[in-house]
PDB file of N, CA and C in Angstrom:
ATOM      1  N   MET A  22       7.614   4.442 -15.210  1.00  0.00           N
ATOM      2  CA  MET A  22       6.120   4.064 -15.527  1.00  0.00           C
ATOM      3  C   MET A  22       5.662   2.393 -15.553  1.00  0.00           C
ATOM      4  N   ARG A  23       6.727   1.778 -16.462  1.00  0.00           N
ATOM      5  CA  ARG A  23       6.034   0.708 -15.931  1.00  0.00           C
ATOM      6  C   ARG A  23       6.225  -0.286 -15.814  1.00  0.00           C
ATOM      7  N   ASP A  24       7.628   0.313 -14.315  1.00  0.00           N
ATOM      8  CA  ASP A  24       7.745  -0.613 -13.467  1.00  0.00           C
ATOM      9  C   ASP A  24       6.607   0.088 -13.027  1.00  0.00           C
ATOM     10  N   GLU A  25       5.723   0.844 -12.533  1.00  0.00           N
ATOM     11  CA  GLU A  25       4.825   1.218 -11.362  1.00  0.00           C
ATOM     12  C   GLU A  25       3.070   0.150 -12.034  1.00  0.00           C
ATOM     13  N   LEU A  26       3.240  -0.025 -13.339  1.00  0.00           N
ATOM     14  CA  LEU A  26       2.025  -0.732 -13.956  1.00  0.00           C
ATOM     15  C   LEU A  26       2.544  -1.879 -13.286  1.00  0.00           C
ATOM     16  N   THR A  27       3.658  -2.294 -13.879  1.00  0.00           N
ATOM     17  CA  THR A  27       3.810  -3.908 -13.299  1.00  0.00           C
ATOM     18  C   THR A  27       3.678  -4.568 -11.901  1.00  0.00           C
ATOM     19  N   LEU A  28       3.584  -3.268 -11.109  1.00  0.00           N
ATOM     20  CA  LEU A  28       3.256  -3.455  -9.851  1.00  0.00           C
ATOM     21  C   LEU A  28       1.573  -3.806  -9.159  1.00  0.00           C
ATOM     22  N   LEU A  29       0.799  -2.488  -9.738  1.00  0.00           N
ATOM     23  CA  LEU A  29      -0.843  -2.728  -9.672  1.00  0.00           C
ATOM     24  C   LEU A  29      -1.091  -3.774 -10.502  1.00  0.00           C
ATOM     25  N   LEU A  30      -0.252  -4.500 -11.539  1.00  0.00           N
ATOM     26  CA  LEU A  30      -1.027  -5.468 -12.284  1.00  0.00           C
ATOM     27  C   LEU A  30      -0.763  -6.750 -11.279  1.00  0.00           C
ATOM     28  N   HIS A  31       0.561  -6.736 -10.596  1.00  0.00           N
ATOM     29  CA  HIS A  31       1.237  -7.938  -9.065  1.00  0.00           C
ATOM     30  C   HIS A  31      -0.086  -7.974  -7.986  1.00  0.00           C
ATOM     31  N   ASP A  32      -0.658  -6.279  -7.664  1.00  0.00           N
ATOM     32  CA  ASP A  32      -1.911  -6.581  -6.640  1.00  0.00           C
ATOM     33  C   ASP A  32      -3.004  -7.229  -6.967  1.00  0.00           C
ATOM     34  N   LEU A  33      -3.116  -6.403  -8.890  1.00  0.00           N
ATOM     35  CA  LEU A  33      -4.632  -6.982  -9.125  1.00  0.00           C
ATOM     36  C   LEU A  33      -4.388  -8.619  -8.953  1.00  0.00           C
ATOM     37  N   GLU A  34      -3.657  -9.207  -9.577  1.00  0.00           N
ATOM     38  CA  GLU A  34      -3.861 -10.764  -9.246  1.00  0.00           C
ATOM     39  C   GLU A  34      -3.584 -11.076  -8.014  1.00  0.00           C
ATOM     40  N   ARG A  35      -3.374 -10.545  -6.392  1.00  0.00           N
ATOM     41  CA  ARG A  35      -3.168 -10.818  -5.537  1.00  0.00           C
ATOM     42  C   ARG A  35      -4.526 -10.644  -5.252  1.00  0.00           C
ATOM     43  N   GLU A  36      -5.127  -9.206  -6.141  1.00  0.00           N
ATOM     44  CA  GLU A  36      -6.430  -9.906  -5.031  1.00  0.00           C
ATOM     45  C   GLU A  36      -7.462 -10.391  -5.517  1.00  0.00           C
ATOM     46  N   LEU A  37      -7.056 -10.613  -6.710  1.00  0.00           N
ATOM     47  CA  LEU A  37      -8.200 -11.679  -7.095  1.00  0.00           C
ATOM     48  C   LEU A  37      -8.042 -12.904  -5.797  1.00  0.00           C
ATOM     49  N   ARG A  38      -6.798 -13.118  -6.092  1.00  0.00           N
ATOM     50  CA  ARG A  38      -6.379 -14.491  -5.736  1.00  0.00           C
ATOM     51  C   ARG A  38      -7.489 -14.567  -4.107  1.00  0.00           C
ATOM     52  N   LEU A  39      -6.641 -13.253  -3.936  1.00  0.00           N
ATOM     53  CA  LEU A  39      -6.805 -13.376  -2.367  1.00  0.00           C
ATOM     54  C   LEU A  39      -8.508 -13.105  -1.880  1.00  0.00           C
ATOM     55  N   GLN A  40      -9.336 -12.957  -2.482  1.00  0.00           N
ATOM     56  CA  GLN A  40     -10.893 -12.884  -2.848  1.00  0.00           C
ATOM     57  C   GLN A  40     -11.472 -14.123  -3.351  1.00  0.00           C
ATOM     58  N   ASP A  41     -10.290 -15.575  -3.911  1.00  0.00           N
ATOM     59  CA  ASP A  41     -11.079 -16.872  -4.411  1.00  0.00           C
ATOM     60  C   ASP A  41     -11.353 -16.145  -5.937  1.00  0.00           C
ATOM     61  N   ARG A  42     -11.365 -15.352  -6.257  1.00  0.00           N
ATOM     62  CA  ARG A  42     -11.230 -15.072  -7.384  1.00  0.00           C
ATOM     63  C   ARG A  42     -10.881 -15.869  -8.916  1.00  0.00           C
ATOM     64  N   TRP A  43      -9.837 -16.561  -8.310  1.00  0.00           N
ATOM     65  CA  TRP A  43      -8.783 -16.596 -10.018  1.00  0.00           C
ATOM     66  C   TRP A  43      -9.103 -18.220  -9.345  1.00  0.00           C
ATOM     67  N   GLN A  44      -8.810 -18.295 -11.090  1.00  0.00           N
ATOM     68  CA  GLN A  44     -10.021 -19.943 -11.513  1.00  0.00           C
ATOM     69  C   GLN A  44      -8.394 -20.635 -12.161  1.00  0.00           C
ATOM     70  N   PRO A  45      -8.592 -22.180 -11.443  1.00  0.00           N
ATOM     71  CA  PRO A  45      -7.144 -22.964 -11.326  1.00  0.00           C
ATOM     72  C   PRO A  45      -7.404 -23.097 -13.421  1.00  0.00           C
ATOM     73  N   GLY A  46      -8.888 -23.101 -13.498  1.00  0.00           N
ATOM     74  CA  GLY A  46      -8.815 -24.420 -14.856  1.00  0.00           C
ATOM     75  C   GLY A  46      -8.545 -22.871 -16.072  1.00  0.00           C
ATOM     76  N   GLU A  47      -8.280 -23.019 -17.135  1.00  0.00           N
ATOM     77  CA  GLU A  47      -8.072 -22.124 -18.316  1.00  0.00           C
ATOM     78  C   GLU A  47      -9.923 -22.802 -18.916  1.00  0.00           C
ATOM     79  N   PRO A  48     -10.305 -21.532 -19.435  1.00  0.00           N
ATOM     80  CA  PRO A  48     -11.905 -22.110 -20.306  1.00  0.00           C
ATOM     81  C   PRO A  48     -11.000 -21.593 -21.824  1.00  0.00           C
ATOM     82  N   PRO A  49     -12.615 -21.872 -22.559  1.00  0.00           N
ATOM     83  CA  PRO A  49     -12.348 -22.704 -23.648  1.00  0.00           C
ATOM     84  C   PRO A  49     -11.202 -21.296 -24.016  1.00  0.00           C
ATOM     85  N   ALA A  50     -10.965 -22.269 -25.250  1.00  0.00           N
ATOM     86  CA  ALA A  50     -10.360 -21.071 -25.843  1.00  0.00           C
ATOM     87  C   ALA A  50     -10.608 -19.860 -27.190  1.00  0.00           C
ATOM     88  N   ALA A  51     -12.084 -20.754 -27.534  1.00  0.00           N
ATOM     89  CA  ALA A  51     -13.003 -19.776 -27.721  1.00  0.00           C
ATOM     90  C   ALA A  51     -13.525 -18.296 -27.211  1.00  0.00           C
ATOM     91  N   ALA A  52     -13.159 -18.920 -25.996  1.00  0.00           N
ATOM     92  CA  ALA A  52     -13.769 -17.654 -25.104  1.00  0.00           C
ATOM     93  C   ALA A  52     -12.453 -16.938 -24.819  1.00  0.00           C
ATOM     94  N   LEU A  53     -11.401 -17.328 -24.842  1.00  0.00           N
ATOM     95  CA  LEU A  53      -9.726 -15.533 -25.259  1.00  0.00           C
ATOM     96  C   LEU A  53     -10.633 -15.421 -26.596  1.00  0.00           C
ATOM     97  N   ARG A  54     -10.579 -15.724 -27.531  1.00  0.00           N
ATOM     98  CA  ARG A  54     -10.515 -14.933 -28.778  1.00  0.00           C
ATOM     99  C   ARG A  54     -12.355 -13.983 -29.023  1.00  0.00           C
ATOM    100  N   SER A  55     -13.135 -14.247 -27.421  1.00  0.00           N
ATOM    101  CA  SER A  55     -14.249 -13.998 -28.279  1.00  0.00           C
ATOM    102  C   SER A  55     -13.619 -11.300 -28.346  1.00  0.00           C
ATOM    103  N   THR A  56     -14.392 -11.189 -29.743  1.00  0.00           N
ATOM    104  CA  THR A  56     -14.498 -10.031 -29.476  1.00  0.00           C
ATOM    105  C   THR A  56     -15.289  -8.607 -29.022  1.00  0.00           C
ATOM    106  N   GLU A  57     -15.948  -9.271 -28.429  1.00  0.00           N
ATOM    107  CA  GLU A  57     -16.858  -8.321 -27.449  1.00  0.00           C
ATOM    108  C   GLU A  57     -16.518  -7.159 -26.457  1.00  0.00           C
ATOM    109  N   PRO A  58     -16.212  -6.087 -26.031  1.00  0.00           N
ATOM    110  CA  PRO A  58     -15.664  -5.813 -25.380  1.00  0.00           C
ATOM    111  C   PRO A  58     -15.582  -6.657 -23.458  1.00  0.00           C
ATOM    112  N   PHE A  59     -14.211  -6.269 -22.703  1.00  0.00           N
ATOM    113  CA  PHE A  59     -14.502  -7.474 -21.970  1.00  0.00           C
ATOM    114  C   PHE A  59     -14.858  -9.315 -22.082  1.00  0.00           C
ATOM    115  N   ALA A  60     -15.107  -9.602 -23.457  1.00  0.00           N
ATOM    116  CA  ALA A  60     -15.771 -10.621 -23.744  1.00  0.00           C
ATOM    117  C   ALA A  60     -16.675 -11.151 -22.951  1.00  0.00           C
ATOM    118  N   VAL A  61     -17.659 -10.121 -23.281  1.00  0.00           N
ATOM    119  CA  VAL A  61     -19.481 -10.260 -21.886  1.00  0.00           C
ATOM    120  C   VAL A  61     -19.876 -11.434 -22.485  1.00  0.00           C
ATOM    121  N   ASP A  62     -19.643 -11.894 -23.880  1.00  0.00           N
ATOM    122  CA  ASP A  62     -20.834 -12.876 -24.315  1.00  0.00           C
ATOM    123  C   ASP A  62     -19.949 -14.253 -23.651  1.00  0.00           C
ATOM    124  N   VAL A  63     -18.783 -14.167 -22.847  1.00  0.00           N
ATOM    125  CA  VAL A  63     -18.470 -15.497 -22.414  1.00  0.00           C
ATOM    126  C   VAL A  63     -17.909 -15.387 -20.983  1.00  0.00           C
ATOM    127  N   LEU A  64     -17.324 -14.665 -20.798  1.00  0.00           N
ATOM    128  CA  LEU A  64     -16.722 -14.685 -19.344  1.00  0.00           C
ATOM    129  C   LEU A  64     -17.166 -13.759 -18.719  1.00  0.00           C
ATOM    130  N   ASP A  65     -17.670 -13.917 -17.435  1.00  0.00           N
ATOM    131  CA  ASP A  65     -17.609 -12.781 -16.739  1.00  0.00           C
ATOM    132  C   ASP A  65     -15.804 -12.525 -16.101  1.00  0.00           C
ATOM    133  N   PHE A  66     -16.665 -10.432 -15.457  1.00  0.00           N
ATOM    134  CA  PHE A  66     -15.498  -9.712 -15.603  1.00  0.00           C
ATOM    135  C   PHE A  66     -14.197 -10.614 -14.840  1.00  0.00           C
ATOM    136  N   ASP A  67     -14.421 -10.433 -14.401  1.00  0.00           N
ATOM    137  CA  ASP A  67     -13.058 -11.500 -13.176  1.00  0.00           C
ATOM    138  C   ASP A  67     -12.498 -12.463 -14.023  1.00  0.00           C
ATOM    139  N   GLN A  68     -13.260 -13.111 -14.968  1.00  0.00           N
ATOM    140  CA  GLN A  68     -12.566 -14.509 -15.581  1.00  0.00           C
ATOM    141  C   GLN A  68     -11.467 -13.230 -16.661  1.00  0.00           C
ATOM    142  N   TRP A  69     -12.662 -12.118 -17.162  1.00  0.00           N
ATOM    143  CA  TRP A  69     -11.134 -11.961 -18.474  1.00  0.00           C
ATOM    144  C   TRP A  69     -10.626 -11.071 -17.662  1.00  0.00           C
ATOM    145  N   LEU A  70     -10.572 -11.088 -16.311  1.00  0.00           N
ATOM    146  CA  LEU A  70      -9.059  -9.565 -15.571  1.00  0.00           C
ATOM    147  C   LEU A  70      -7.688 -11.011 -15.546  1.00  0.00           C
ATOM    148  N   GLN A  71      -8.488 -12.040 -15.479  1.00  0.00           N
ATOM    149  CA  GLN A  71      -7.242 -12.807 -15.246  1.00  0.00           C
ATOM    150  C   GLN A  71      -7.041 -14.094 -16.329  1.00  0.00           C
ATOM    151  N   TRP A  72      -7.604 -13.950 -18.002  1.00  0.00           N
ATOM    152  CA  TRP A  72      -7.463 -15.142 -18.843  1.00  0.00           C
ATOM    153  C   TRP A  72      -6.641 -13.883 -19.476  1.00  0.00           C
ATOM    154  N   ILE A  73      -7.489 -12.648 -19.819  1.00  0.00           N
ATOM    155  CA  ILE A  73      -7.311 -12.179 -20.681  1.00  0.00           C
ATOM    156  C   ILE A  73      -6.507 -10.476 -21.022  1.00  0.00           C
ATOM    157  N   LEU A  74      -6.962  -9.753 -19.484  1.00  0.00           N
ATOM    158  CA  LEU A  74      -6.567  -8.167 -19.133  1.00  0.00           C
ATOM    159  C   LEU A  74      -5.052  -8.744 -18.743  1.00  0.00           C
ATOM    160  N   LEU A  75      -4.491  -9.501 -18.076  1.00  0.00           N
ATOM    161  CA  LEU A  75      -3.094 -10.170 -17.234  1.00  0.00           C
ATOM    162  C   LEU A  75      -2.089 -10.120 -17.982  1.00  0.00           C
ATOM    163  N   PRO A  76      -2.770 -11.839 -18.380  1.00  0.00           N
ATOM    164  CA  PRO A  76      -1.737 -12.089 -20.085  1.00  0.00           C
ATOM    165  C   PRO A  76      -1.467 -11.120 -20.601  1.00  0.00           C
ATOM    166  N   ARG A  77      -2.348 -10.663 -21.455  1.00  0.00           N
ATOM    167  CA  ARG A  77      -1.708  -9.518 -22.694  1.00  0.00           C
ATOM    168  C   ARG A  77      -0.795  -8.324 -21.750  1.00  0.00           C
ATOM    169  N   MET A  78      -1.129  -7.665 -20.666  1.00  0.00           N
ATOM    170  CA  MET A  78      -0.493  -6.584 -19.830  1.00  0.00           C
ATOM    171  C   MET A  78       1.351  -6.684 -19.543  1.00  0.00           C
ATOM    172  N   HIS A  79       1.447  -8.504 -19.176  1.00  0.00           N
ATOM    173  CA  HIS A  79       2.209  -8.820 -19.324  1.00  0.00           C
ATOM    174  C   HIS A  79       2.856  -8.847 -20.180  1.00  0.00           C
ATOM    175  N   GLU A  80       2.419  -9.365 -21.183  1.00  0.00           N
ATOM    176  CA  GLU A  80       3.510  -9.419 -22.521  1.00  0.00           C
ATOM    177  C   GLU A  80       3.844  -8.435 -23.095  1.00  0.00           C
ATOM    178  N   LEU A  81       3.312  -7.108 -22.951  1.00  0.00           N
ATOM    179  CA  LEU A  81       3.257  -6.096 -23.630  1.00  0.00           C
ATOM    180  C   LEU A  81       4.375  -5.088 -22.859  1.00  0.00           C
ATOM    181  N   LEU A  82       4.125  -5.730 -21.495  1.00  0.00           N
ATOM    182  CA  LEU A  82       5.421  -5.812 -20.393  1.00  0.00           C
ATOM    183  C   LEU A  82       7.218  -5.742 -20.604  1.00  0.00           C
ATOM    184  N   LEU A  83       6.821  -7.471 -21.231  1.00  0.00           N
ATOM    185  CA  LEU A  83       7.718  -8.249 -20.599  1.00  0.00           C
ATOM    186  C   LEU A  83       8.379  -7.663 -22.820  1.00  0.00           C
ATOM    187  N   ARG A  84       7.584  -7.845 -23.720  1.00  0.00           N
ATOM    188  CA  ARG A  84       8.250  -7.252 -25.138  1.00  0.00           C
ATOM    189  C   ARG A  84       8.756  -6.038 -25.360  1.00  0.00           C
ATOM    190  N   GLN A  85       8.481  -5.375 -23.809  1.00  0.00           N
ATOM    191  CA  GLN A  85       8.250  -3.225 -25.002  1.00  0.00           C
ATOM    192  C   GLN A  85       7.925  -2.961 -25.888  1.00  0.00           C
ATOM    193  N   LEU A  86       6.363  -3.886 -25.807  1.00  0.00           N
ATOM    194  CA  LEU A  86       6.115  -2.777 -27.018  1.00  0.00           C
ATOM    195  C   LEU A  86       4.977  -2.111 -25.930  1.00  0.00           C
ATOM    196  N   PRO A  87       4.266  -0.420 -27.130  1.00  0.00           N
ATOM    197  CA  PRO A  87       4.259   0.050 -26.515  1.00  0.00           C
ATOM    198  C   PRO A  87       2.350  -0.330 -25.726  1.00  0.00           C
ATOM    199  N   LEU A  88       1.780   0.198 -24.564  1.00  0.00           N
ATOM    200  CA  LEU A  88       0.882   0.023 -24.073  1.00  0.00           C
ATOM    201  C   LEU A  88       0.006   0.631 -24.709  1.00  0.00           C
ATOM    202  N   PRO A  89      -1.592   0.549 -23.733  1.00  0.00           N
ATOM    203  CA  PRO A  89      -2.548   1.118 -23.895  1.00  0.00           C
ATOM    204  C   PRO A  89      -2.739   2.445 -24.008  1.00  0.00           C
ATOM    205  N   ASP A  90      -3.191   3.276 -24.357  1.00  0.00           N
ATOM    206  CA  ASP A  90      -3.474   4.862 -24.190  1.00  0.00           C
ATOM    207  C   ASP A  90      -4.104   5.469 -23.835  1.00  0.00           C
ATOM    208  N   ASN A  91      -5.888   4.506 -23.903  1.00  0.00           N
ATOM    209  CA  ASN A  91      -7.010   3.982 -23.524  1.00  0.00           C
ATOM    210  C   ASN A  91      -7.618   3.883 -22.888  1.00  0.00           C
ATOM    211  N   CYS A  92      -7.405   3.368 -21.134  1.00  0.00           N
ATOM    212  CA  CYS A  92      -8.174   2.280 -20.732  1.00  0.00           C
ATOM    213  C   CYS A  92      -9.396   3.172 -20.481  1.00  0.00           C
ATOM    214  N   ALA A  93     -10.162   1.718 -19.931  1.00  0.00           N
ATOM    215  CA  ALA A  93     -11.213   2.486 -19.397  1.00  0.00           C
ATOM    216  C   ALA A  93     -11.832   1.910 -18.917  1.00  0.00           C
ATOM    217  N   MET A  94     -11.478   0.516 -18.123  1.00  0.00           N
ATOM    218  CA  MET A  94     -11.835  -0.783 -17.185  1.00  0.00           C
ATOM    219  C   MET A  94     -12.779  -0.318 -15.921  1.00  0.00           C
ATOM    220  N   GLN A  95     -12.341   0.615 -15.633  1.00  0.00           N
ATOM    221  CA  GLN A  95     -13.051   0.858 -14.303  1.00  0.00           C
ATOM    222  C   GLN A  95     -14.409   1.399 -13.733  1.00  0.00           C
ATOM    223  N   PRO A  96     -15.023   1.716 -15.324  1.00  0.00           N
ATOM    224  CA  PRO A  96     -16.665   1.650 -14.840  1.00  0.00           C
ATOM    225  C   PRO A  96     -17.764   0.351 -15.647  1.00  0.00           C
ATOM    226  N   MET A  97     -16.380  -0.763 -15.391  1.00  0.00           N
ATOM    227  CA  MET A  97     -17.298  -2.380 -15.990  1.00  0.00           C
ATOM    228  C   MET A  97     -17.461  -2.957 -14.856  1.00  0.00           C
ATOM    229  N   ALA A  98     -16.142  -2.365 -14.485  1.00  0.00           N
ATOM    230  CA  ALA A  98     -15.592  -2.769 -12.795  1.00  0.00           C
ATOM    231  C   ALA A  98     -16.405  -2.271 -11.604  1.00  0.00           C
ATOM    232  N   GLU A  99     -16.429  -1.517 -12.169  1.00  0.00           N
ATOM    233  CA  GLU A  99     -17.721  -0.251 -11.309  1.00  0.00           C
ATOM    234  C   GLU A  99     -18.996  -1.423 -11.105  1.00  0.00           C
ATOM    235  N   GLU A 100     -19.918  -1.762 -12.136  1.00  0.00           N
ATOM    236  CA  GLU A 100     -20.783  -2.773 -12.428  1.00  0.00           C
ATOM    237  C   GLU A 100     -21.131  -3.476 -12.235  1.00  0.00           C
ATOM    238  N   PHE A 101     -19.606  -4.340 -12.566  1.00  0.00           N
ATOM    239  CA  PHE A 101     -19.857  -6.356 -11.755  1.00  0.00           C
ATOM    240  C   PHE A 101     -19.329  -6.229 -10.216  1.00  0.00           C
ATOM    241  N   PHE A 102     -19.127  -5.122  -9.453  1.00  0.00           N
ATOM    242  CA  PHE A 102     -18.984  -5.366  -9.140  1.00  0.00           C
ATOM    243  C   PHE A 102     -19.948  -5.017  -7.526  1.00  0.00           C
ATOM    244  N   ALA A 103     -21.094  -4.221  -8.637  1.00  0.00           N
ATOM    245  CA  ALA A 103     -21.644  -3.611  -7.904  1.00  0.00           C
ATOM    246  C   ALA A 103     -22.624  -3.863  -6.026  1.00  0.00           C
ATOM    247  N   ALA A 104     -22.762  -5.030  -6.182  1.00  0.00           N
ATOM    248  CA  ALA A 104     -22.789  -5.688  -5.286  1.00  0.00           C
ATOM    249  C   ALA A 104     -22.787  -6.387  -4.440  1.00  0.00           C
ATOM    250  N   ASP A 105     -20.870  -6.130  -5.071  1.00  0.00           N
ATOM    251  CA  ASP A 105     -20.279  -6.496  -3.466  1.00  0.00           C
ATOM    252  C   ASP A 105     -20.393  -5.941  -1.977  1.00  0.00           C
ATOM    253  N   ASP A 106     -19.326  -6.463  -1.526  1.00  0.00           N
ATOM    254  CA  ASP A 106     -18.940  -5.737  -0.787  1.00  0.00           C
ATOM    255  C   ASP A 106     -17.693  -4.503  -0.303  1.00  0.00           C
ATOM    256  N   SER A 107     -17.167  -4.145  -0.145  1.00  0.00           N
ATOM    257  CA  SER A 107     -15.402  -3.867   0.406  1.00  0.00           C
ATOM    258  C   SER A 107     -14.241  -4.208  -0.588  1.00  0.00           C
ATOM    259  N   GLN A 108     -15.120  -5.608  -0.542  1.00  0.00           N
ATOM    260  CA  GLN A 108     -13.057  -6.587  -0.974  1.00  0.00           C
ATOM    261  C   GLN A 108     -13.350  -6.133  -2.935  1.00  0.00           C
ATOM    262  N   GLY A 109     -14.743  -5.779  -2.995  1.00  0.00           N
ATOM    263  CA  GLY A 109     -15.384  -5.555  -4.523  1.00  0.00           C
ATOM    264  C   GLY A 109     -14.295  -5.015  -4.726  1.00  0.00           C
ATOM    265  N   GLN A 110     -14.670  -3.473  -4.111  1.00  0.00           N
ATOM    266  CA  GLN A 110     -14.067  -1.835  -4.268  1.00  0.00           C
ATOM    267  C   GLN A 110     -12.580  -2.488  -4.393  1.00  0.00           C
ATOM    268  N   ARG A 111     -11.811  -2.663  -3.693  1.00  0.00           N
ATOM    269  CA  ARG A 111     -10.671  -2.479  -3.842  1.00  0.00           C
ATOM    270  C   ARG A 111      -9.922  -2.740  -5.187  1.00  0.00           C
ATOM    271  N   ILE A 112     -10.556  -3.817  -5.838  1.00  0.00           N
ATOM    272  CA  ILE A 112     -10.492  -4.728  -7.404  1.00  0.00           C
ATOM    273  C   ILE A 112     -11.076  -3.150  -8.555  1.00  0.00           C
ATOM    274  N   VAL A 113     -12.014  -2.626  -7.770  1.00  0.00           N
ATOM    275  CA  VAL A 113     -12.258  -1.140  -8.348  1.00  0.00           C
ATOM    276  C   VAL A 113     -11.227  -0.333  -8.270  1.00  0.00           C
ATOM    277  N   ALA A 114     -10.574  -0.252  -7.345  1.00  0.00           N
ATOM    278  CA  ALA A 114      -9.548   1.022  -6.863  1.00  0.00           C
ATOM    279  C   ALA A 114      -8.239   0.875  -7.422  1.00  0.00           C
ATOM    280  N   LEU A 115      -7.880  -0.677  -8.003  1.00  0.00           N
ATOM    281  CA  LEU A 115      -6.902  -1.137  -8.711  1.00  0.00           C
ATOM    282  C   LEU A 115      -6.906  -0.539  -9.666  1.00  0.00           C
ATOM    283  N   LEU A 116      -7.868  -0.775 -11.293  1.00  0.00           N
ATOM    284  CA  LEU A 116      -8.577  -1.152 -11.836  1.00  0.00           C
ATOM    285  C   LEU A 116      -8.205   0.702 -12.234  1.00  0.00           C
ATOM    286  N   ALA A 117      -9.307   1.560 -11.920  1.00  0.00           N
ATOM    287  CA  ALA A 117      -8.278   2.793 -11.222  1.00  0.00           C
ATOM    288  C   ALA A 117      -7.791   3.475 -11.437  1.00  0.00           C
ATOM    289  N   ALA A 118      -6.707   3.614 -11.300  1.00  0.00           N
ATOM    290  CA  ALA A 118      -5.384   3.412 -10.614  1.00  0.00           C
ATOM    291  C   ALA A 118      -4.595   2.559 -11.995  1.00  0.00           C
ATOM    292  N   ILE A 119      -4.812   1.875 -12.802  1.00  0.00           N
ATOM    293  CA  ILE A 119      -4.359   1.377 -13.540  1.00  0.00           C
ATOM    294  C   ILE A 119      -5.091   2.417 -15.056  1.00  0.00           C
ATOM    295  N   ASP A 120      -6.086   1.551 -14.950  1.00  0.00           N
ATOM    296  CA  ASP A 120      -7.035   2.893 -16.100  1.00  0.00           C
ATOM    297  C   ASP A 120      -6.205   4.748 -16.609  1.00  0.00           C
ATOM    298  N   ALA A 121      -5.873   5.871 -14.763  1.00  0.00           N
ATOM    299  CA  ALA A 121      -5.166   6.689 -14.678  1.00  0.00           C
ATOM    300  C   ALA A 121      -3.422   6.474 -14.901  1.00  0.00           C
ATOM    301  N   LEU A 122      -2.797   5.431 -14.643  1.00  0.00           N
ATOM    302  CA  LEU A 122      -1.701   5.277 -15.572  1.00  0.00           C
ATOM    303  C   LEU A 122      -1.091   5.010 -16.417  1.00  0.00           C
ATOM    304  N   LEU A 123      -2.341   4.462 -17.647  1.00  0.00           N
ATOM    305  CA  LEU A 123      -2.345   4.740 -18.679  1.00  0.00           C
ATOM    306  C   LEU A 123      -2.896   5.800 -19.532  1.00  0.00           C
ATOM    307  N   THR A 124      -3.636   6.468 -19.074  1.00  0.00           N
ATOM    308  CA  THR A 124      -4.120   7.248 -20.079  1.00  0.00           C
ATOM    309  C   THR A 124      -3.108   8.457 -19.825  1.00  0.00           C
ATOM    310  N   GLN A 125      -2.574   8.545 -18.397  1.00  0.00           N
ATOM    311  CA  GLN A 125      -1.794   9.519 -18.152  1.00  0.00           C
ATOM    312  C   GLN A 125      -0.808   9.433 -19.465  1.00  0.00           C
ATOM    313  N   HIS A 126       0.032   8.643 -19.302  1.00  0.00           N
ATOM    314  CA  HIS A 126       1.303   8.241 -20.002  1.00  0.00           C
ATOM    315  C   HIS A 126       0.600   8.191 -21.956  1.00  0.00           C
ATOM    316  N   HIS A 127      -0.759   7.668 -21.734  1.00  0.00           N
ATOM    317  CA  HIS A 127      -0.405   8.002 -23.758  1.00  0.00           C
ATOM    318  C   HIS A 127       0.099   6.713 -24.047  1.00  0.00           C
ATOM    319  N   GLY A 128       0.128   5.440 -23.606  1.00  0.00           N
ATOM    320  CA  GLY A 128       1.238   3.893 -24.001  1.00  0.00           C
ATOM    321  C   GLY A 128       2.801   3.655 -25.158  1.00  0.00           C
ATOM    322  N   GLY A 129       3.191   5.337 -24.431  1.00  0.00           N
ATOM    323  CA  GLY A 129       4.038   5.480 -24.691  1.00  0.00           C
ATOM    324  C   GLY A 129       5.065   4.542 -24.218  1.00  0.00           C
ATOM    325  N   ILE A 130       6.640   4.489 -24.380  1.00  0.00           N
ATOM    326  CA  ILE A 130       6.822   3.544 -23.775  1.00  0.00           C
ATOM    327  C   ILE A 130       8.287   4.463 -22.887  1.00  0.00           C
ATOM    328  N   ASN A 131       7.082   3.358 -21.270  1.00  0.00           N
ATOM    329  CA  ASN A 131       8.599   4.424 -20.574  1.00  0.00           C
ATOM    330  C   ASN A 131       8.899   3.770 -19.868  1.00  0.00           C
TER     331      ASN A 131
END
């Protein structure tokens, strides 16, 4: 399960880069400490993916820590990418796969 998640996270990063959604400069430190879901008060959703989700998930995998057992990123992604063409839908599909994988395995260390 962890190997599959690692591949999905790499695919997500690759897709963000291919779509020119990957940003070279890190946002202000305060933005990375937001307590709002998806940091909606300070970041766009694609920024949240890059600066919060991907680093945290990679850290959990690297350190063999328990993974989240209930993810629901797909609805937020659908809302954020609603006006986009099929490119945004590829990101939605990847997040749906990540949601399903984490929810199915209930965050256990597999």
